[in-house]
PDB file of C-alpha atoms in Angstrom:
ATOM      1  CA  MET A 250      10.906 -20.675 -12.612  1.00 60.00           C
ATOM      2  CA  PRO A 251       9.787 -17.153 -11.658  1.00 73.00           C
ATOM      3  CA  THR A 252      12.145 -14.254 -12.150  1.00 82.00           C
ATOM      4  CA  VAL A 253      13.888 -13.190  -8.950  1.00 81.00           C
ATOM      5  CA  PHE A 254      15.132  -9.637  -8.499  1.00 80.00           C
ATOM      6  CA  VAL A 255      17.991  -9.206  -6.041  1.00 84.00           C
ATOM      7  CA  SER A 256      18.309  -5.625  -4.867  1.00 87.00           C
ATOM      8  CA  SER A 257      21.841  -4.293  -4.795  1.00 88.00           C
ATOM      9  CA  HIS A 258      20.825  -1.027  -3.110  1.00 90.00           C
ATOM     10  CA  PRO A 259      23.222  -0.308  -0.216  1.00 94.00           C
ATOM     11  CA  ILE A 260      20.456   0.538   2.259  1.00 94.00           C
ATOM     12  CA  VAL A 261      18.557  -2.651   1.409  1.00 94.00           C
ATOM     13  CA  GLN A 262      21.746  -4.664   1.905  1.00 95.00           C
ATOM     14  CA  HIS A 263      22.358  -2.935   5.255  1.00 96.00           C
ATOM     15  CA  LYS A 264      18.840  -3.755   6.485  1.00 95.00           C
ATOM     16  CA  ILE A 265      19.155  -7.387   5.354  1.00 94.00           C
ATOM     17  CA  ALA A 266      22.395  -7.643   7.339  1.00 96.00           C
ATOM     18  CA  GLY A 267      20.473  -6.492  10.410  1.00 96.00           C
ATOM     19  CA  LEU A 268      17.738  -9.068   9.798  1.00 93.00           C
ATOM     20  CA  ARG A 269      20.306 -11.850   9.597  1.00 95.00           C
ATOM     21  CA  ASP A 270      22.305 -10.787  12.663  1.00 97.00           C
ATOM     22  CA  VAL A 271      21.813 -13.142  15.610  1.00 96.00           C
ATOM     23  CA  ARG A 272      22.081 -10.139  17.962  1.00 97.00           C
ATOM     24  CA  THR A 273      18.984  -8.458  16.480  1.00 96.00           C
ATOM     25  CA  GLY A 274      16.108  -8.634  18.949  1.00 95.00           C
ATOM     26  CA  ALA A 275      12.447  -9.030  18.037  1.00 92.00           C
ATOM     27  CA  PRO A 276      11.486  -5.317  18.211  1.00 93.00           C
ATOM     28  CA  GLU A 277      14.447  -4.311  16.026  1.00 95.00           C
ATOM     29  CA  PHE A 278      13.716  -7.189  13.642  1.00 92.00           C
ATOM     30  CA  ARG A 279      10.124  -5.966  13.164  1.00 88.00           C
ATOM     31  CA  ARG A 280      11.354  -2.395  12.598  1.00 92.00           C
ATOM     32  CA  LEU A 281      13.825  -3.628   9.988  1.00 93.00           C
ATOM     33  CA  VAL A 282      11.121  -5.659   8.202  1.00 89.00           C
ATOM     34  CA  ARG A 283       8.873  -2.579   8.010  1.00 87.00           C
ATOM     35  CA  ALA A 284      11.676  -0.352   6.702  1.00 91.00           C
ATOM     36  CA  LEU A 285      12.856  -2.980   4.218  1.00 90.00           C
ATOM     37  CA  SER A 286       9.287  -3.486   3.007  1.00 86.00           C
ATOM     38  CA  LEU A 287       8.974   0.170   2.066  1.00 87.00           C
ATOM     39  CA  LEU A 288      12.264   0.097   0.167  1.00 91.00           C
ATOM     40  CA  LEU A 289      11.334  -3.090  -1.711  1.00 86.00           C
ATOM     41  CA  ALA A 290       7.823  -1.823  -2.462  1.00 85.00           C
ATOM     42  CA  GLN A 291       9.339   1.309  -3.989  1.00 89.00           C
ATOM     43  CA  GLU A 292      11.567  -0.784  -6.252  1.00 87.00           C
ATOM     44  CA  ALA A 293       8.758  -3.200  -7.151  1.00 85.00           C
ATOM     45  CA  THR A 294       6.318  -0.435  -8.116  1.00 88.00           C
ATOM     46  CA  ALA A 295       8.732   1.831  -9.987  1.00 89.00           C
ATOM     47  CA  ASP A 296       7.197   0.999 -13.379  1.00 91.00           C
ATOM     48  CA  LEU A 297       3.478   1.191 -12.517  1.00 94.00           C
ATOM     49  CA  PRO A 298       1.490   3.029 -15.190  1.00 96.00           C
ATOM     50  CA  THR A 299       0.529   6.630 -14.436  1.00 96.00           C
ATOM     51  CA  THR A 300      -1.718   9.254 -15.955  1.00 97.00           C
ATOM     52  CA  ALA A 301      -1.021  12.971 -16.300  1.00 97.00           C
ATOM     53  CA  SER A 302      -3.298  15.194 -14.223  1.00 96.00           C
ATOM     54  CA  GLU A 303      -3.366  18.547 -12.454  1.00 97.00           C
ATOM     55  CA  VAL A 304      -3.995  19.551  -8.850  1.00 96.00           C
ATOM     56  CA  LYS A 305      -4.699  22.922  -7.315  1.00 97.00           C
ATOM     57  CA  THR A 306      -1.977  23.969  -4.871  1.00 97.00           C
ATOM     58  CA  PRO A 307      -1.739  27.068  -2.677  1.00 97.00           C
ATOM     59  CA  LEU A 308       0.477  28.578  -5.404  1.00 97.00           C
ATOM     60  CA  GLY A 309      -1.711  27.606  -8.369  1.00 97.00           C
ATOM     61  CA  MET A 310      -2.179  24.607 -10.613  1.00 97.00           C
ATOM     62  CA  ALA A 311       0.557  21.947 -10.764  1.00 98.00           C
ATOM     63  CA  ALA A 312       1.087  19.117 -13.234  1.00 97.00           C
ATOM     64  CA  THR A 313       1.167  15.709 -11.518  1.00 97.00           C
ATOM     65  CA  ARG A 314       1.171  11.999 -12.275  1.00 97.00           C
ATOM     66  CA  THR A 315      -1.313   9.647 -10.598  1.00 95.00           C
ATOM     67  CA  LEU A 316      -1.533   5.868 -10.649  1.00 94.00           C
ATOM     68  CA  THR A 317      -3.670   4.543 -13.480  1.00 95.00           C
ATOM     69  CA  ASP A 318      -4.877   1.497 -11.530  1.00 91.00           C
ATOM     70  CA  VAL A 319      -5.672   0.668  -7.913  1.00 90.00           C
ATOM     71  CA  VAL A 320      -2.854  -1.182  -6.168  1.00 84.00           C
ATOM     72  CA  GLY A 321      -3.580  -3.855  -3.581  1.00 81.00           C
ATOM     73  CA  ILE A 322      -1.206  -5.537  -1.147  1.00 73.00           C
ATOM     74  CA  VAL A 323      -1.975  -9.145  -0.238  1.00 74.00           C
ATOM     75  CA  PRO A 324       0.252 -10.855   2.339  1.00 69.00           C
ATOM     76  CA  ILE A 325       0.946 -14.538   1.875  1.00 71.00           C
ATOM     77  CA  LEU A 326       0.147 -16.246   5.152  1.00 64.00           C
ATOM     78  CA  ARG A 327       1.768 -15.023   8.348  1.00 60.00           C
ATOM     79  CA  ALA A 328       5.221 -14.440   6.871  1.00 59.00           C
ATOM     80  CA  GLY A 329       4.003 -11.496   4.814  1.00 60.00           C
ATOM     81  CA  LEU A 330       1.932  -9.697   7.454  1.00 61.00           C
ATOM     82  CA  GLY A 331       4.786  -7.493   8.696  1.00 63.00           C
ATOM     83  CA  MET A 332       5.523  -6.407   5.164  1.00 62.00           C
ATOM     84  CA  ALA A 333       1.903  -5.697   4.198  1.00 63.00           C
ATOM     85  CA  THR A 334       1.428  -3.342   7.131  1.00 60.00           C
ATOM     86  CA  ALA A 335       4.310  -1.135   5.992  1.00 48.00           C
ATOM     87  CA  SER A 336       3.350  -1.208   2.322  1.00 45.00           C
ATOM     88  CA  SER A 337      -0.341  -0.438   2.620  1.00 43.00           C
ATOM     89  CA  SER A 338      -0.183   3.328   2.946  1.00 42.00           C
TER      90      SER A 338
END
């Protein structure tokens, strides 16, 4: 059985409540899915490996962290399409 992570973040819980509400219309439902996708993607990618690097800014050089690997988002059939759109930036 795969491990399931249940987010207890208050904003995630609030958005899920909106998704479940029978009064939520289709446009609002899609907006909630996009917003929830970004929140869940942030939680899911919190431990991705990074590499130290530097970038030149208008004020000089700045230490940064960049992703070590390329990250790809693959929706699973139609149900995941709304989430992939929000997470692909």
